Short mmCIF file of C-alpha atoms in Angstrom, two decimals:
data_model
loop_
_atom_site.label_atom_id
_atom_site.label_comp_id
_atom_site.label_asym_id
_atom_site.label_seq_id
_atom_site.Cartn_x
_atom_site.Cartn_y
_atom_site.Cartn_z
CA MET A 1 -67.43 -24.72 22.84
CA LYS A 2 -70.07 -23.44 20.45
CA LYS A 3 -71.90 -21.86 23.36
CA LYS A 4 -68.76 -19.99 24.42
CA ILE A 5 -68.16 -18.73 20.88
CA LEU A 6 -71.80 -17.61 20.66
CA LEU A 7 -71.56 -15.84 24.01
CA VAL A 8 -68.36 -14.00 22.99
CA ALA A 9 -69.92 -12.98 19.69
CA LEU A 10 -73.00 -11.72 21.49
CA LEU A 11 -70.87 -9.73 23.96
CA ILE A 12 -68.86 -8.16 21.13
CA SER A 13 -72.12 -7.26 19.38
CA VAL A 14 -73.48 -5.56 22.52
CA LEU A 15 -70.25 -3.62 23.05
CA CYS A 16 -70.22 -2.49 19.45
CA CYS A 17 -73.78 -1.25 19.79
CA MET A 18 -72.88 0.65 22.95
CA ASN A 19 -69.78 2.24 21.40
CA ALA A 20 -71.71 3.24 18.29
CA TYR A 21 -73.47 5.87 20.40
CA ALA A 22 -70.31 7.23 22.07
CA GLY A 23 -69.24 10.74 21.08
CA TRP A 24 -70.98 13.57 19.23
CA LYS A 25 -74.26 13.04 17.45
CA GLN A 26 -76.51 15.53 15.70
CA GLU A 27 -80.17 15.12 16.56
CA GLY A 28 -83.03 17.44 15.69
CA GLY A 29 -80.69 20.28 14.76
CA GLU A 30 -78.76 20.03 18.04
CA TRP A 31 -75.42 18.41 18.78
CA HIS A 32 -75.40 15.98 21.69
CA TYR A 33 -72.67 13.93 23.29
CA TYR A 34 -73.06 10.31 24.44
CA ASP A 35 -70.70 8.49 26.78
CA THR A 36 -69.49 4.92 26.18
CA SER A 37 -72.54 3.57 27.99
CA GLY A 38 -74.82 5.36 25.55
CA ASN A 39 -75.95 7.95 28.12
CA LEU A 40 -76.63 11.54 27.09
CA VAL A 41 -74.02 13.82 28.71
CA ARG A 42 -75.40 16.82 30.59
CA ASN A 43 -73.85 19.69 32.56
CA GLU A 44 -70.31 18.93 31.37
CA PHE A 45 -67.70 20.30 28.98
CA LYS A 46 -66.75 18.06 26.05
CA ASN A 47 -64.04 18.46 23.44
CA SER A 48 -64.64 18.68 19.70
CA ASN A 49 -61.52 19.02 17.55
CA GLY A 50 -59.67 20.95 20.23
CA THR A 51 -62.57 23.23 21.23
CA TYR A 52 -64.57 22.66 24.39
CA PHE A 53 -68.34 23.08 24.48
CA TYR A 54 -70.63 23.02 27.49
CA LEU A 55 -73.61 20.69 27.42
CA ASP A 56 -76.48 22.11 29.46
CA GLU A 57 -79.11 20.36 31.56
CA ASN A 58 -80.86 19.20 28.36
CA GLY A 59 -77.66 17.93 26.78
CA ASN A 60 -77.63 20.81 24.26
CA ILE A 61 -74.58 22.98 23.59
CA ALA A 62 -74.94 26.16 25.65
CA LYS A 63 -75.38 29.18 23.35
CA ASN A 64 -76.29 32.86 23.77
CA CYS A 65 -76.38 32.61 27.53
CA GLU A 66 -74.46 33.18 30.75
CA LYS A 67 -73.77 30.55 33.42
CA ILE A 68 -71.95 30.18 36.71
CA ILE A 69 -70.02 26.87 36.62
CA ASP A 70 -67.57 25.75 39.34
CA ASN A 71 -67.09 29.32 40.61
CA TYR A 72 -66.47 30.70 37.12
CA TYR A 73 -68.69 33.06 35.16
CA TYR A 74 -69.12 31.96 31.53
CA LYS A 75 -70.59 33.89 28.64
CA PHE A 76 -71.46 31.72 25.63
CA ASP A 77 -71.89 33.15 22.13
CA ALA A 78 -74.13 31.98 19.29
CA ASP A 79 -71.65 29.25 18.33
CA GLY A 80 -71.16 27.93 21.84
CA LYS A 81 -67.74 29.50 22.28
CA TYR A 82 -67.14 31.28 25.55
CA VAL A 83 -65.13 33.65 27.68
CA ARG A 84 -64.85 33.10 31.40
CA SER A 85 -63.95 34.88 34.59
CA LYS A 86 -63.20 33.44 38.02
CA LEU A 87 -65.45 34.78 40.76
CA ASP A 88 -63.80 36.28 43.80
CA GLU A 89 -64.59 35.44 47.43
CA ASN A 90 -67.63 37.72 47.28
CA GLY A 91 -68.96 36.06 44.15
CA GLN A 92 -68.06 39.07 41.98
CA LEU A 93 -66.42 38.94 38.56
CA GLY A 94 -62.65 38.82 38.47
CA TYR A 95 -60.85 39.20 35.13
CA VAL A 96 -62.48 37.73 32.07
CA GLN A 97 -60.16 35.50 30.06
CA GLY A 98 -60.18 35.75 26.29
CA ASP A 99 -62.62 38.65 26.02
CA TYR A 100 -62.54 40.49 22.69
CA ALA A 101 -63.28 44.00 23.89
CA MET A 102 -60.72 44.30 26.70
CA ASN A 103 -57.67 42.23 27.50
CA GLN A 104 -56.87 41.42 31.14
CA GLN A 105 -54.44 44.32 31.47
CA GLN A 106 -57.09 46.77 30.26
CA GLN A 107 -59.61 45.18 32.62
CA TYR A 108 -57.16 45.59 35.50
CA TRP A 109 -56.52 49.29 34.88
CA ASN A 110 -60.21 49.90 34.20
CA LYS A 111 -61.08 48.56 37.66
CA LYS A 112 -58.15 50.17 39.40
CA SER A 113 -57.89 53.60 37.84
CA ASN A 114 -60.67 54.55 35.42
CA PRO A 115 -62.50 57.53 36.97
CA PHE A 116 -65.36 57.05 34.48
CA GLN A 117 -65.82 53.27 34.62
CA ASN A 118 -69.27 53.69 36.18
CA ASN A 119 -70.18 57.02 34.58
CA GLN A 120 -73.00 56.16 32.19
CA THR A 121 -72.87 59.39 30.20
CA VAL A 122 -69.13 59.10 29.56
CA GLN A 123 -69.52 55.45 28.59
CA TRP A 124 -72.30 56.44 26.17
CA ILE A 125 -69.91 58.99 24.67
CA ASN A 126 -67.14 56.36 24.43
CA ALA A 127 -69.48 54.00 22.59
CA THR A 128 -69.91 56.47 19.72
CA TYR A 129 -66.34 55.79 18.63
CA ALA A 130 -65.73 52.36 20.20
CA ILE A 131 -65.22 50.75 16.78
CA LEU A 132 -62.31 53.10 16.05
CA THR A 133 -60.94 52.65 19.57
CA LYS A 134 -60.92 48.87 19.21
CA ASN A 135 -59.57 49.04 15.67
CA ASP A 136 -56.61 51.04 16.99
CA GLY A 137 -56.05 48.64 19.89
CA ASN A 138 -56.92 51.21 22.55
CA HIS A 139 -59.12 51.12 25.66
CA ILE A 140 -62.87 51.18 24.89
CA ARG A 141 -63.87 52.20 28.45
CA ALA A 142 -61.35 55.05 28.73
CA PHE A 143 -62.32 58.54 27.57
CA GLY A 144 -60.50 59.19 24.30
CA GLY A 145 -59.25 55.59 24.26
CA PHE A 146 -56.38 56.13 26.69
CA LEU A 147 -56.27 55.61 30.44
CA ILE A 148 -53.40 57.54 32.00
CA THR A 149 -53.44 57.96 35.76
CA ASP A 150 -50.98 58.43 38.60
CA ASP A 151 -51.20 54.67 39.27
CA LEU A 152 -49.10 53.90 36.19
CA PRO A 153 -45.42 53.07 36.75
CA ASP A 154 -44.34 56.25 34.91
CA PRO A 155 -47.44 58.39 34.27
CA GLU A 156 -45.55 61.41 32.94
CA TYR A 157 -43.74 59.32 30.35
CA ALA A 158 -47.01 57.65 29.30
CA LYS A 159 -48.80 60.99 29.09
CA ASN A 160 -46.09 62.56 26.96
CA MET A 161 -45.88 59.53 24.70
CA VAL A 162 -49.64 59.58 24.04
CA LYS A 163 -49.61 63.36 23.63
CA THR A 164 -46.82 63.21 21.05
CA LYS A 165 -48.44 60.34 19.18
CA LEU A 166 -51.81 62.09 19.00
CA ARG A 167 -50.41 65.47 18.03
CA GLU A 168 -48.54 63.85 15.15
CA GLY A 169 -51.66 61.97 14.07
CA LEU A 170 -53.96 64.97 14.34
CA SER A 171 -51.55 67.12 12.36
CA SER A 172 -51.12 64.52 9.62
CA ALA A 173 -54.79 63.53 9.29
CA TRP A 174 -56.56 66.78 10.08
CA GLY A 175 -54.09 69.64 9.96
CA VAL A 176 -54.73 70.18 13.67
CA THR A 177 -51.74 71.84 15.30
CA ASP A 178 -53.29 73.98 18.05
CA ARG A 179 -56.54 74.75 19.81
CA THR A 180 -57.84 77.03 17.05
CA SER A 181 -57.40 74.44 14.30
CA ALA A 182 -58.81 71.75 16.61
CA GLU A 183 -61.99 73.76 17.15
CA ALA A 184 -62.32 74.45 13.42
CA VAL A 185 -62.11 70.74 12.53
CA VAL A 186 -64.63 69.56 15.08
CA GLU A 187 -67.10 72.28 14.09
CA ARG A 188 -66.70 71.31 10.45
CA LEU A 189 -67.44 67.68 11.28
CA ILE A 190 -70.51 68.63 13.31
CA GLN A 191 -71.84 70.82 10.51
CA SER A 192 -71.25 68.03 8.00
CA GLY A 193 -73.08 65.58 10.25
CA GLN A 194 -76.03 67.95 10.56
CA ALA A 195 -76.13 68.52 6.80
CA THR A 196 -75.79 64.89 5.70
CA GLY A 197 -77.09 62.99 8.72
CA SER A 198 -73.93 60.90 8.60
CA ALA A 199 -72.93 59.20 11.85
CA TRP A 200 -69.45 58.87 10.33
CA ASP A 201 -68.97 62.63 10.75
CA TYR A 202 -70.47 62.71 14.23
CA SER A 203 -68.35 59.76 15.37
CA ARG A 204 -65.17 61.42 14.11
CA ALA A 205 -66.10 64.63 15.90
CA MET A 206 -66.51 62.65 19.13
CA SER A 207 -63.26 60.72 18.79
CA ASN A 208 -61.37 63.91 17.96
CA LEU A 209 -62.72 65.56 21.11
CA GLY A 210 -61.30 62.71 23.16
CA PHE A 211 -57.99 63.03 21.34
CA TYR A 212 -57.91 66.80 21.94
CA TYR A 213 -57.85 66.20 25.68
CA HIS A 214 -54.97 63.73 25.53
CA ALA A 215 -53.13 65.95 23.03
CA ASP A 216 -53.45 68.81 25.52
CA TYR A 217 -55.43 71.09 23.24
CA TYR A 218 -58.53 70.97 25.48
CA THR A 219 -58.94 70.46 29.20
CA LEU A 220 -60.80 67.34 30.30
CA GLU A 221 -63.88 69.36 31.20
CA GLU A 222 -63.85 71.20 27.86
CA SER A 223 -63.61 67.93 25.95
CA LEU A 224 -66.38 66.30 27.95
CA ASP A 225 -68.65 69.35 27.79
CA LYS A 226 -68.38 69.52 24.00
CA SER A 227 -68.76 65.73 23.74
CA LEU A 228 -71.98 65.94 25.74
CA GLU A 229 -73.27 68.61 23.38
CA VAL A 230 -72.57 66.44 20.32
CA ALA A 231 -73.88 63.31 22.05
CA LYS A 232 -77.27 64.96 22.45
CA MET A 233 -77.27 65.84 18.74
CA ILE A 234 -76.51 62.20 17.91
CA GLN A 235 -79.19 60.89 20.26
CA GLY A 236 -81.74 63.21 18.66
CA THR A 237 -80.82 62.10 15.13
CA TYR A 238 -80.86 58.31 15.43
CA HIS A 239 -83.04 55.86 17.31
CA SER A 240 -80.67 53.04 18.28
CA TRP A 241 -77.06 51.93 18.31
CA ASP A 242 -77.71 49.72 15.30
CA GLU A 243 -79.07 52.66 13.30
CA PHE A 244 -76.18 54.87 14.36
CA VAL A 245 -73.55 52.27 13.48
CA GLU A 246 -75.18 51.47 10.14
CA SER A 247 -74.95 55.15 9.19
CA TYR A 248 -71.36 55.20 10.45
CA LEU A 249 -70.43 52.22 8.27
CA VAL A 250 -72.05 53.69 5.16
CA GLY A 251 -70.12 56.93 5.69
CA TYR A 252 -66.87 55.09 6.35
CA GLU A 253 -67.13 53.07 3.15
CA SER A 254 -68.03 56.15 1.10
CA TRP A 255 -65.11 58.11 2.57
CA SER A 256 -62.46 55.38 2.46
CA GLY A 257 -63.50 53.26 -0.50
CA ILE A 258 -62.78 50.24 1.71
CA SER A 259 -65.27 47.47 2.46
CA VAL A 260 -66.96 47.84 5.84
CA LYS A 261 -66.65 44.11 6.52
CA GLY A 262 -63.79 44.55 8.99
CA ARG A 263 -65.45 47.32 10.97
CA ARG A 264 -68.81 45.59 10.96
CA GLU A 265 -67.09 42.54 12.40
CA ILE A 266 -65.59 44.70 15.16
CA TYR A 267 -69.08 45.97 16.00
CA GLU A 268 -70.57 42.48 16.17
CA LYS A 269 -67.70 41.17 18.31
CA LEU A 270 -67.95 44.13 20.67
CA LYS A 271 -71.66 43.46 21.12
CA ASP A 272 -70.89 39.85 21.99
CA SER A 273 -68.34 40.86 24.62
CA VAL A 274 -68.85 40.79 28.38
CA PHE A 275 -67.89 44.47 28.20
CA ASP A 276 -70.28 45.32 25.36
CA PRO A 277 -70.13 49.14 25.05
CA TYR A 278 -73.51 49.15 23.29
CA ALA A 279 -75.33 47.49 26.18
CA ILE A 280 -75.87 50.98 27.55
CA ASP A 281 -79.36 52.30 26.86
CA TRP A 282 -79.48 54.41 23.70
CA ASN A 283 -82.13 56.60 25.34
CA LEU A 284 -80.07 57.20 28.46
CA GLU A 285 -80.62 60.66 29.90
CA LEU A 286 -77.27 62.28 29.10
CA THR A 287 -76.20 64.61 31.88
CA LYS A 288 -73.07 66.45 32.97
CA SER A 289 -71.60 64.34 35.77
CA TRP A 290 -67.93 65.34 35.93
#
């Protein structure tokens, strides 16, 4: 009888030792996960308080990397959080779920209808005011923040709605009511940027030029031509996207009196997106390609 009791006690002791290693454990600055047998878990997702993390081939949480797992593309950020996209039959990216920069509807229309989705110069131009575009909930890959094409269910209605909205906003914020006043405002912003070196002024000139097209004050070619001109000024003034954005944030705070924390956060989140607008080379040769 004593032998049986001793054996049971020993078995319980062994099981307790095994279970003590089950779950998450921090070791050497890394979080690892052990199964109930005490084995280090690798190449699997594991849950921690409702959030799933992927443990790589070394058992470490995947961070700051991209992986293809079970026919899905994953992009992991510095905290191990991720966005994913299912690969199609050709192994190409489908629609990324949970991406900060573009929701799935914006991704869909970008693929289907954006005439500038692969135009590097236009995307460089768009990046100069991507923080504002995202702040306003608009489309960061669309020129001027709006993508209106004949593929929309009612393109004329959408075009008129955007036109009305922008004309009201331009009138209220800038006193822009026609082409003449539009030109005067953008020239004033350019001159201010040249005098102060403030990216805040240059960025507003660029965003206004996009708005002028959608507000029907400029043609598309006129807006893009002028944007290209200003883009070259910007490229010759700063040396990187970080330098440009830092100047933009300083100017924004000085102008608004509001902390830049929110807009800086937008910038950092955009950079961490699959559709990072700042991934484009700052020193790209900017050319007319429209």
